[in-house]
PDB file of C-alpha atoms in Angstrom:
ATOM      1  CA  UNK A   1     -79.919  39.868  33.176  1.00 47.00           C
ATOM      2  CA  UNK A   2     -78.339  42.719  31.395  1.00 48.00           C
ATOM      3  CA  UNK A   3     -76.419  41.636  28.151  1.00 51.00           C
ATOM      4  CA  UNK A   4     -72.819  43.408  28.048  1.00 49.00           C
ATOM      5  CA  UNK A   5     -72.922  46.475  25.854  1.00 51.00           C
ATOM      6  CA  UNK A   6     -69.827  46.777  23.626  1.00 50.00           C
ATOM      7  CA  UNK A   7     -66.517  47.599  24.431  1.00 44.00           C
ATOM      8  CA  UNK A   8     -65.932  51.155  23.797  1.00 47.00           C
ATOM      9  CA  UNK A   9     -62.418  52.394  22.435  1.00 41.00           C
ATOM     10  CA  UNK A  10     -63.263  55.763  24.626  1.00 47.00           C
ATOM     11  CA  UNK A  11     -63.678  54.165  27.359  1.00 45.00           C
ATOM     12  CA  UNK A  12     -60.221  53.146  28.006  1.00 47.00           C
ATOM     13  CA  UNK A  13     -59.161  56.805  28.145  1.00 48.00           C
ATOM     14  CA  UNK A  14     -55.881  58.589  26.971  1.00 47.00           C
ATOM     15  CA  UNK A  15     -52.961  55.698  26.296  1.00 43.00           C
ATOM     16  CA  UNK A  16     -49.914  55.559  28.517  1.00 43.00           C
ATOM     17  CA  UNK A  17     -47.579  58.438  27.735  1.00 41.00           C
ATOM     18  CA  UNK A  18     -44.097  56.965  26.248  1.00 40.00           C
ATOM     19  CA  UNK A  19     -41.139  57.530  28.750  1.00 44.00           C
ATOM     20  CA  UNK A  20     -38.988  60.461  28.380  1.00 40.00           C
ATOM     21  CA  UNK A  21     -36.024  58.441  27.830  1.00 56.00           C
ATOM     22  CA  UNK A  22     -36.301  55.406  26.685  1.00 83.00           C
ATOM     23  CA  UNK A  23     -32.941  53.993  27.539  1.00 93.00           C
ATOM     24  CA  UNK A  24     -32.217  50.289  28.509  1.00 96.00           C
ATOM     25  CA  UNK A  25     -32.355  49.863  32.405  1.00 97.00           C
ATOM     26  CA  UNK A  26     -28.639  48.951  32.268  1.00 98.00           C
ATOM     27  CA  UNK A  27     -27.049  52.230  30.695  1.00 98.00           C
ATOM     28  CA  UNK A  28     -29.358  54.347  32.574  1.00 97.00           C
ATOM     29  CA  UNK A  29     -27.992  52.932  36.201  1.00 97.00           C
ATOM     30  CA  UNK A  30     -24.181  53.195  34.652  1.00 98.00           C
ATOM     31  CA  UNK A  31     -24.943  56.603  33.168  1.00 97.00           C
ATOM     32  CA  UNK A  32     -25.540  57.375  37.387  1.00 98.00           C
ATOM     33  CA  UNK A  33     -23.025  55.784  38.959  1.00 98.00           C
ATOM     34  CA  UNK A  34     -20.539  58.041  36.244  1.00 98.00           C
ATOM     35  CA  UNK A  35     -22.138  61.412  36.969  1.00 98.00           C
ATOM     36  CA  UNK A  36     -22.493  60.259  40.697  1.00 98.00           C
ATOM     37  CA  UNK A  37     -18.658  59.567  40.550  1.00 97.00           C
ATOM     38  CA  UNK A  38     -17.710  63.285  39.150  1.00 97.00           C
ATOM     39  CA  UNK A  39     -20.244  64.838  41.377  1.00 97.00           C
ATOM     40  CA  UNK A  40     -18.520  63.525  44.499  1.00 96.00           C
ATOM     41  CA  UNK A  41     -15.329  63.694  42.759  1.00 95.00           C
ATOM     42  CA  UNK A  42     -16.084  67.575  42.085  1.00 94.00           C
ATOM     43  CA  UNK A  43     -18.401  68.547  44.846  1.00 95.00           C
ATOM     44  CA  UNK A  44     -17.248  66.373  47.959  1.00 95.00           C
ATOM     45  CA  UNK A  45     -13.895  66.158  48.345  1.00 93.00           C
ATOM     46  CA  UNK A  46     -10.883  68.124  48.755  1.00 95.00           C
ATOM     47  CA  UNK A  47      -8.152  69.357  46.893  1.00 93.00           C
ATOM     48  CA  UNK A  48      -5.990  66.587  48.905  1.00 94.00           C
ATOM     49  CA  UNK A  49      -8.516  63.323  48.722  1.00 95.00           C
ATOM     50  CA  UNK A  50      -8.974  64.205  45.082  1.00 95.00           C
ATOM     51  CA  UNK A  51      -5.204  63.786  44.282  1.00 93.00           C
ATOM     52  CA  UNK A  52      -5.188  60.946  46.426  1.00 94.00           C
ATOM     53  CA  UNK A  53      -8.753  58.902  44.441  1.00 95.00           C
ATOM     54  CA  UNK A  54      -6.751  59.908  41.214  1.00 94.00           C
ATOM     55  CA  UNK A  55      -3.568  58.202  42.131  1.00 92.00           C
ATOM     56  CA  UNK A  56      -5.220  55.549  43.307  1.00 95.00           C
ATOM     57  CA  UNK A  57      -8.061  54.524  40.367  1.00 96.00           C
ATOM     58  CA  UNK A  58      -6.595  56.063  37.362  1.00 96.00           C
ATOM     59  CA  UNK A  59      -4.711  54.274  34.814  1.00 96.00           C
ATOM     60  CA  UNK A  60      -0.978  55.287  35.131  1.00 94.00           C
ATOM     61  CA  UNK A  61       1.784  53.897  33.095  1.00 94.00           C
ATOM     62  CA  UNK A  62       4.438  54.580  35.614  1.00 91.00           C
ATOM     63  CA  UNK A  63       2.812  52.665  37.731  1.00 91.00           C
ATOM     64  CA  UNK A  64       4.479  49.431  35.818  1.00 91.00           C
ATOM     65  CA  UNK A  65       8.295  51.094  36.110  1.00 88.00           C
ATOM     66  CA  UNK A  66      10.151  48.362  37.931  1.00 85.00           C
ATOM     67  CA  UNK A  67      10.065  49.643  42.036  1.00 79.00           C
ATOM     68  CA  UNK A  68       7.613  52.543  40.994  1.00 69.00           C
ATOM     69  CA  UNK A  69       5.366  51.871  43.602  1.00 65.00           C
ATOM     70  CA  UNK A  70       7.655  51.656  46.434  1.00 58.00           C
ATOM     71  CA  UNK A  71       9.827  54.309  44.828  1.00 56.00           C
ATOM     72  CA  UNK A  72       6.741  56.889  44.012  1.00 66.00           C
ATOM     73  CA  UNK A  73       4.717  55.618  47.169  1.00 77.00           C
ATOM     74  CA  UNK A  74       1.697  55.360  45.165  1.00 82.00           C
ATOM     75  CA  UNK A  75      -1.646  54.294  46.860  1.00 88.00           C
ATOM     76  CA  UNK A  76      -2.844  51.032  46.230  1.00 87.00           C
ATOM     77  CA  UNK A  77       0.046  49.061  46.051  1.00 85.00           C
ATOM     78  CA  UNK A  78       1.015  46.686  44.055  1.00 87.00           C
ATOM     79  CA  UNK A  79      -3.015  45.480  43.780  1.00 92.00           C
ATOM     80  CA  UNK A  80      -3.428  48.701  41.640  1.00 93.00           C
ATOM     81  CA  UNK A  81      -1.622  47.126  38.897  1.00 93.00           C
ATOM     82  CA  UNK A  82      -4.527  45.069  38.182  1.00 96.00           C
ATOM     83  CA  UNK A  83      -7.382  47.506  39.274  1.00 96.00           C
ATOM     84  CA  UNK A  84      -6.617  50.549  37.602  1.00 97.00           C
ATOM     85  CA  UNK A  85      -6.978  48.931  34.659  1.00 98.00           C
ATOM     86  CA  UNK A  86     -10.934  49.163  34.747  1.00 98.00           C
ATOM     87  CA  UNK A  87     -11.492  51.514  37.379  1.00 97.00           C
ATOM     88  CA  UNK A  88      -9.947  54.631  35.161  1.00 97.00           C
ATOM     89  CA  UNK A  89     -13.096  54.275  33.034  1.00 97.00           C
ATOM     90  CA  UNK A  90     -15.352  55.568  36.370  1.00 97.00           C
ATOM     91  CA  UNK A  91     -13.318  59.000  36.421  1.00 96.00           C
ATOM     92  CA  UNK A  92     -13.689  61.727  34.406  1.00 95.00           C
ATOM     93  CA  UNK A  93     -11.861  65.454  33.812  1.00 89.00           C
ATOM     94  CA  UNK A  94     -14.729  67.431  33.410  1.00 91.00           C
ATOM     95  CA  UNK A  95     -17.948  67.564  32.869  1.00 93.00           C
ATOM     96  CA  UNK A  96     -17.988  68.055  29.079  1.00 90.00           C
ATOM     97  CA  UNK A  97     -15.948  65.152  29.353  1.00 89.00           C
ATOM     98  CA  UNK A  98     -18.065  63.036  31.276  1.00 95.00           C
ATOM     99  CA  UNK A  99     -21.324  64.445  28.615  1.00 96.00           C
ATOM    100  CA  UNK A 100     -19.493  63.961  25.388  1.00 92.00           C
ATOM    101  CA  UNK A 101     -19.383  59.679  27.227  1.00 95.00           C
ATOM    102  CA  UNK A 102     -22.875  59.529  28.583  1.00 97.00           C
ATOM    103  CA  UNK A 103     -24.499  60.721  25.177  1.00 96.00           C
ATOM    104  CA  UNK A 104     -22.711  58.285  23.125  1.00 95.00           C
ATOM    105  CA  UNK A 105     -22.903  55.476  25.304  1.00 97.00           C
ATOM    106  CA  UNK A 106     -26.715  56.723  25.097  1.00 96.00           C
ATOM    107  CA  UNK A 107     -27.079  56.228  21.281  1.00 93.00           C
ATOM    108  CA  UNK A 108     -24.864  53.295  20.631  1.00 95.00           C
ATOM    109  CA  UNK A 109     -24.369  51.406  23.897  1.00 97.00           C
ATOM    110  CA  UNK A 110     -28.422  51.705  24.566  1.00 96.00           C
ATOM    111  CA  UNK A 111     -28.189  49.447  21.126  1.00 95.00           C
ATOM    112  CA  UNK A 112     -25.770  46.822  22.257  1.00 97.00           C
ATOM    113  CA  UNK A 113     -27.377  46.918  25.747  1.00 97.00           C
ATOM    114  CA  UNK A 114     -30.908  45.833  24.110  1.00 96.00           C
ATOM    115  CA  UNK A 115     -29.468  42.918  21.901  1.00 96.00           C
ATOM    116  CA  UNK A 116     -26.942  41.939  24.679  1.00 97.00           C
ATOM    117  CA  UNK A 117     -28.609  42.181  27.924  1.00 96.00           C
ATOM    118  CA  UNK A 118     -27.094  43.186  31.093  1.00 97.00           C
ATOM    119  CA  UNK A 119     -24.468  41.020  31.872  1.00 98.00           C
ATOM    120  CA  UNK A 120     -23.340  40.707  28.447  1.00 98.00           C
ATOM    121  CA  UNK A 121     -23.175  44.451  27.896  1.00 98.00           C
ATOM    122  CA  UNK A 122     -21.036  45.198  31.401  1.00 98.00           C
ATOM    123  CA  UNK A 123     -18.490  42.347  30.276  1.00 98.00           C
ATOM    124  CA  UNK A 124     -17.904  43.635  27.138  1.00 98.00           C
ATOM    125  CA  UNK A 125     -17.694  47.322  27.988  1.00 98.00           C
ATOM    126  CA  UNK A 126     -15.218  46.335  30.740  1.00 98.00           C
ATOM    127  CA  UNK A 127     -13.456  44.197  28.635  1.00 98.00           C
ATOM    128  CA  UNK A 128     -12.928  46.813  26.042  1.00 98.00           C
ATOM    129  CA  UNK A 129     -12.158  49.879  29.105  1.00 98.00           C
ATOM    130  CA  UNK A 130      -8.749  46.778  29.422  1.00 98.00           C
ATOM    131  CA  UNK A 131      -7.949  46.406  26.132  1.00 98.00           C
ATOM    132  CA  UNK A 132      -8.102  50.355  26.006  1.00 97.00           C
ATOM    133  CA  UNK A 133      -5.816  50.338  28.815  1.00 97.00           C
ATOM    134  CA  UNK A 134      -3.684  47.868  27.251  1.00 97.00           C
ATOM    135  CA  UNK A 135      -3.054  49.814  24.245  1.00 97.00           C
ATOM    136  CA  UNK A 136      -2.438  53.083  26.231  1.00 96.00           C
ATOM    137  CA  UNK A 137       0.254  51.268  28.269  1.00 96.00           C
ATOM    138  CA  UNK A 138       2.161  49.524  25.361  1.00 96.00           C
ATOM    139  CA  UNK A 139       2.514  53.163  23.707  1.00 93.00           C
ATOM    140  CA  UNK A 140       3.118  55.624  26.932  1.00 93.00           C
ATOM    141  CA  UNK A 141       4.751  52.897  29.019  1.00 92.00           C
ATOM    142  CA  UNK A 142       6.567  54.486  31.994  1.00 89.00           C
ATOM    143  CA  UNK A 143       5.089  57.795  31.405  1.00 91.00           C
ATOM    144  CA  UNK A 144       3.817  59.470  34.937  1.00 88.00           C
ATOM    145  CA  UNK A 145       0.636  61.025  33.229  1.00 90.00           C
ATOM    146  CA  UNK A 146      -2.947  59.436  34.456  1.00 93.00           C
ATOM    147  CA  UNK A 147      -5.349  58.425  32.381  1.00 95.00           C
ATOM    148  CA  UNK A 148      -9.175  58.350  33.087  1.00 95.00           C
ATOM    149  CA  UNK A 149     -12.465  58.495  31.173  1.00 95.00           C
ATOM    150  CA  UNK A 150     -14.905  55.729  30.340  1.00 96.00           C
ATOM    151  CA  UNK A 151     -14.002  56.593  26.511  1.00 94.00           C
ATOM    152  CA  UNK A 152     -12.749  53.157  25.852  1.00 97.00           C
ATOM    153  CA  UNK A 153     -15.362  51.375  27.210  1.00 98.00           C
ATOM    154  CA  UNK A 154     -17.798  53.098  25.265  1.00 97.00           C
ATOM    155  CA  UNK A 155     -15.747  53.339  21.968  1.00 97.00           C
ATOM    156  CA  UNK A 156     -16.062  49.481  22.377  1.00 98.00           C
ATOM    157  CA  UNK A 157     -19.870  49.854  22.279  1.00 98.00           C
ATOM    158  CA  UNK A 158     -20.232  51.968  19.908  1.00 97.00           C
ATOM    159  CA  UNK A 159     -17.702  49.476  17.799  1.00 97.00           C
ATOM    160  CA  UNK A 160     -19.794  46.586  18.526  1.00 97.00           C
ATOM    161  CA  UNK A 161     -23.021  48.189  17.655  1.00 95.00           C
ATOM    162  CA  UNK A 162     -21.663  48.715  13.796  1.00 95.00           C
ATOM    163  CA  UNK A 163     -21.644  45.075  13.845  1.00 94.00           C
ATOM    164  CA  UNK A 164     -25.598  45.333  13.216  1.00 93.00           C
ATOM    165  CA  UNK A 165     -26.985  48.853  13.470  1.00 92.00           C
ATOM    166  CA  UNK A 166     -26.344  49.423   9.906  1.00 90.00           C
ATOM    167  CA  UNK A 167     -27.399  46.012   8.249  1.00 89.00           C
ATOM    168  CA  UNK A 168     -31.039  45.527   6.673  1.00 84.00           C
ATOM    169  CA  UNK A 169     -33.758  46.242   8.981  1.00 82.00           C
ATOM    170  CA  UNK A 170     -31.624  47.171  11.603  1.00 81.00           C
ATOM    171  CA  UNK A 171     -31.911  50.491  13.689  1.00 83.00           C
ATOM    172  CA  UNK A 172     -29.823  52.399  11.606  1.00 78.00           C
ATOM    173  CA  UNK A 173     -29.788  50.433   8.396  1.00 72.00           C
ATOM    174  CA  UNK A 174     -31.909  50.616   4.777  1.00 65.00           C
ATOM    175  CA  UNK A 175     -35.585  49.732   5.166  1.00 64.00           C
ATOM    176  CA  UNK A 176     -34.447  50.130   9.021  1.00 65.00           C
ATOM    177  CA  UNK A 177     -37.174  48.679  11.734  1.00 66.00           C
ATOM    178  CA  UNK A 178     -38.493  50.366  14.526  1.00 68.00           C
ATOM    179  CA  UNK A 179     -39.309  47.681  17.090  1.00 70.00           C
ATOM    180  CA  UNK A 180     -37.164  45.376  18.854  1.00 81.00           C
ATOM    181  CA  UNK A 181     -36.767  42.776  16.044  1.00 82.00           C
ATOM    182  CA  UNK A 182     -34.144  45.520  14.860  1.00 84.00           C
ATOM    183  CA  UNK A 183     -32.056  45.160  17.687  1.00 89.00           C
ATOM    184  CA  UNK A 184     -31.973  41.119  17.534  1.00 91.00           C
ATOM    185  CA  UNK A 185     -31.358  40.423  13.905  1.00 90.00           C
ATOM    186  CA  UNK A 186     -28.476  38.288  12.766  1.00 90.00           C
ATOM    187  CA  UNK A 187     -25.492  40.065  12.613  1.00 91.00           C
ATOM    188  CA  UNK A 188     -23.595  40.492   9.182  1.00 85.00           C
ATOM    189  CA  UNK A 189     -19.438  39.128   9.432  1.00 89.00           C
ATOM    190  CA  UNK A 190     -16.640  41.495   9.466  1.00 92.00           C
ATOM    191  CA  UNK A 191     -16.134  41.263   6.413  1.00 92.00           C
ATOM    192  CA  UNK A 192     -19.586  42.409   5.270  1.00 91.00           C
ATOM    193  CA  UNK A 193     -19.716  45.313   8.051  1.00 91.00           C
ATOM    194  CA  UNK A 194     -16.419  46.560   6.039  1.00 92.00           C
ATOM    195  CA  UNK A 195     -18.118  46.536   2.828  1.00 92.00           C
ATOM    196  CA  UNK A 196     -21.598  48.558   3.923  1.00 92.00           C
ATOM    197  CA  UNK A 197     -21.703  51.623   2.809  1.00 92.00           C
ATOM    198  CA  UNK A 198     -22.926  52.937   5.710  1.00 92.00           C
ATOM    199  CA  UNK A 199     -20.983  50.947   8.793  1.00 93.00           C
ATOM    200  CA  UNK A 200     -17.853  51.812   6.756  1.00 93.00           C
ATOM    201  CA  UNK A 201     -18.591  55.787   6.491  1.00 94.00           C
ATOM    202  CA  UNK A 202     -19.615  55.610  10.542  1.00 93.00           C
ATOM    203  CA  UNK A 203     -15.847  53.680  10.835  1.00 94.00           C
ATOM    204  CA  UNK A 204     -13.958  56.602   8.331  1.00 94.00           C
ATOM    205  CA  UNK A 205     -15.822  59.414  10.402  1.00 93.00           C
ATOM    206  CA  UNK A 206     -14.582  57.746  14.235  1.00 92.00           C
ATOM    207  CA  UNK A 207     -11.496  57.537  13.004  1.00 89.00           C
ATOM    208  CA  UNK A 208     -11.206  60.485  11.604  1.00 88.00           C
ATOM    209  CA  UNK A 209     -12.730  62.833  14.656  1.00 85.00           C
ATOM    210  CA  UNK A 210     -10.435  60.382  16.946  1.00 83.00           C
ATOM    211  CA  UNK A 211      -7.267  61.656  14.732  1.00 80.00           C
ATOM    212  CA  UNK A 212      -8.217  65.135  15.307  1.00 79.00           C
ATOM    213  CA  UNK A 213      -8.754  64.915  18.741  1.00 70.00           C
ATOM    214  CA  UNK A 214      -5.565  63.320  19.436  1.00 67.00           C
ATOM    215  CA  UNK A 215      -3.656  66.641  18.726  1.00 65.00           C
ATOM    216  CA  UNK A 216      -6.427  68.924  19.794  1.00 65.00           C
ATOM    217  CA  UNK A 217      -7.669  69.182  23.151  1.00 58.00           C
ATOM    218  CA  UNK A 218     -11.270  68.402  24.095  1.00 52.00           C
ATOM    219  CA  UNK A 219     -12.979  71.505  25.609  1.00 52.00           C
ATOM    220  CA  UNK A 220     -13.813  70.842  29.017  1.00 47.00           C
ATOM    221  CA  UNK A 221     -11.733  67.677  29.725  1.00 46.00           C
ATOM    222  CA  UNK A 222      -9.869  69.609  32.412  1.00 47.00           C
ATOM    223  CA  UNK A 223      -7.016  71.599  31.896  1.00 42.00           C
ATOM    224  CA  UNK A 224      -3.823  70.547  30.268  1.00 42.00           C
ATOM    225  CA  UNK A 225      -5.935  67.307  29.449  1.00 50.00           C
ATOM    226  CA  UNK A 226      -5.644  65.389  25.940  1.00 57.00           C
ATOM    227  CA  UNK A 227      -7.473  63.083  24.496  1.00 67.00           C
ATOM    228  CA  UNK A 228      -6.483  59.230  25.115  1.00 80.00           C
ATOM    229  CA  UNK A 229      -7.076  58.458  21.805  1.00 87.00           C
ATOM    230  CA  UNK A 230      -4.853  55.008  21.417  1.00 90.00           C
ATOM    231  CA  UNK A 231      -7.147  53.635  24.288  1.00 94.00           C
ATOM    232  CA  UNK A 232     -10.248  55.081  22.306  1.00 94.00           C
ATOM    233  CA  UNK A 233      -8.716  52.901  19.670  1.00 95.00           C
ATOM    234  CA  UNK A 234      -8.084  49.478  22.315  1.00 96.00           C
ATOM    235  CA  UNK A 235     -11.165  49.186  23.011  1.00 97.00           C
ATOM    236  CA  UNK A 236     -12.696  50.085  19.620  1.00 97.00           C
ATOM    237  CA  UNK A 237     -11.191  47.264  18.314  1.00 97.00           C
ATOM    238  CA  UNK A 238     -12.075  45.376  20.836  1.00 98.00           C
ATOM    239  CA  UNK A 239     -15.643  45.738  20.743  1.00 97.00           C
ATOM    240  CA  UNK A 240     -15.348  44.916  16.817  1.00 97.00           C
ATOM    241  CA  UNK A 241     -13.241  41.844  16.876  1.00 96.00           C
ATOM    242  CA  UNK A 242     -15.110  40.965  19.706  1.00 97.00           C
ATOM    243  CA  UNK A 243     -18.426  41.074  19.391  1.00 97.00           C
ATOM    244  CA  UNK A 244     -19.202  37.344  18.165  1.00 95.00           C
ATOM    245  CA  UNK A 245     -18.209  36.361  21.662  1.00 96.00           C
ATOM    246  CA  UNK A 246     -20.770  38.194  23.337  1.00 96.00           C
ATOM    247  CA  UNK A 247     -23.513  38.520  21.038  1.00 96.00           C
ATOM    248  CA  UNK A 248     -26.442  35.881  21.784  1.00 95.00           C
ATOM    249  CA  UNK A 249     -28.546  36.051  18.251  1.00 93.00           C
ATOM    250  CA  UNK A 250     -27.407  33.228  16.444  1.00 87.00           C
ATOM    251  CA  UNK A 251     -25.147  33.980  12.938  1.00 76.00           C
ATOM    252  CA  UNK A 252     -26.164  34.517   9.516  1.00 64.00           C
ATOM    253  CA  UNK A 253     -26.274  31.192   7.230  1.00 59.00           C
TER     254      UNK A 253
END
């Protein structure tokens, strides 16, 4: 009977290589279904059926006039009143548009996505894509200009993701963590997030590149396109004011 030699380290050849892109399952498949959106939206259809998709799934605040619909004969009815307000987030004006989305939802929503989960992290994102929606409407009510973009949505994220990016041992934070511990510890209160250094230099800078965008085009959002930036806002908010509602790691005593 032979005795078992020793269990060699060489043996076990080369470890695994580490994934490209290491991206929760979640924002990977939504990153796809937005570019596979724009690439029928661009590629697919014609000049006609791509006036009629953005009529009927872009967020349009004449849409709430009183006899609008009838008087406008917009598709979708009167059920588009209630639709439009998440399916806007799934169109986009260009593809710089749709890039500048997909990379931050990338960094920051990847973040949320990890402490959240799946289900957690779609409700939340399409929670914020209303209250983005919301806030658009209650400023440009009436106004016959669509909006589209998944910008809310993701401004929500990124909001959301302050809430514990930047703490101790967090992702982003001082003495920050690497594994997945960073993503699930206790989240600091608003309060605290206002007075980091950090979270409240990420806040100054959003707010301050939102500012400029709102009066300065975004290249490749399409021609004649601006900026939503009061919906950027909506769901910004949102996602701050928010987050205790969603997140599952118990509080800070």
């Amino acid at each position: 009977m032979h005795e078992p030699r020793p269990l060699d380290i060489h043996d076990q050849g080369p470890p695994p290589p580490e994934p490209v892109f290491n991206l929760p399952k979640v924002v990977t498949w939504l990153s796809l279904v937005l570019i596979g959106v724009h690439l029928v939206d661009t590629y697919l259809l014609s000049r006609d059926l791509r006036y009629e998709l953005l009529l009927t799934f872009s967020f349009l605040p004449a849409r709430y006039l009183p006899d609008a619909v009838a008087l406008y004969q917009l598709p979708g009815g009167e059920a588009a009143k209630a639709w439009t307000f998440l399916t806007y987030a799934f169109l986009h004006g260009g593809w710089g548009h749709l890039f500048v989305n997909v990379m931050w939802m990338a960094v920051f929503g990847s973040a949320v996505a990890r402490r959240f989960g799946t289900a957690r992290f779609l409700l939340l994102s399409a929670v914020c894509a209303v209250a983005g929606a919301a806030l658009h409407l209650s400023l440009h009510f009436g106004e016959a200009v669509p909006m589209i973009g998944a910008s809310a949505a993701i401004s929500g994220q990124m909001a959301a993701a302050t809430r514990f990016v930047f703490d101790m041992g967090g992702p982003l934070g001082a003495m920050r963590r690497t594994d997945e511990f960073a993503y699930r510890i206790p989240a600091s209160s608003m309060a605290a997030t206002l007075s980091n250094p950090r979270a409240l230099m990420f806040l100054l800078v959003w707010f301050g590149i939102n500012f400029v965008f709102g009066i300065i085009p975004l290249p490749g959002a399409g021609e004649g396109s601006s900026v939503a930036w009061e919906a950027h806002i909506g769901g910004f908010v949102a996602g701050f004011l928010l987050f205790s509602l969603f997140d599952p790691v118990p509080r800070r005593r």
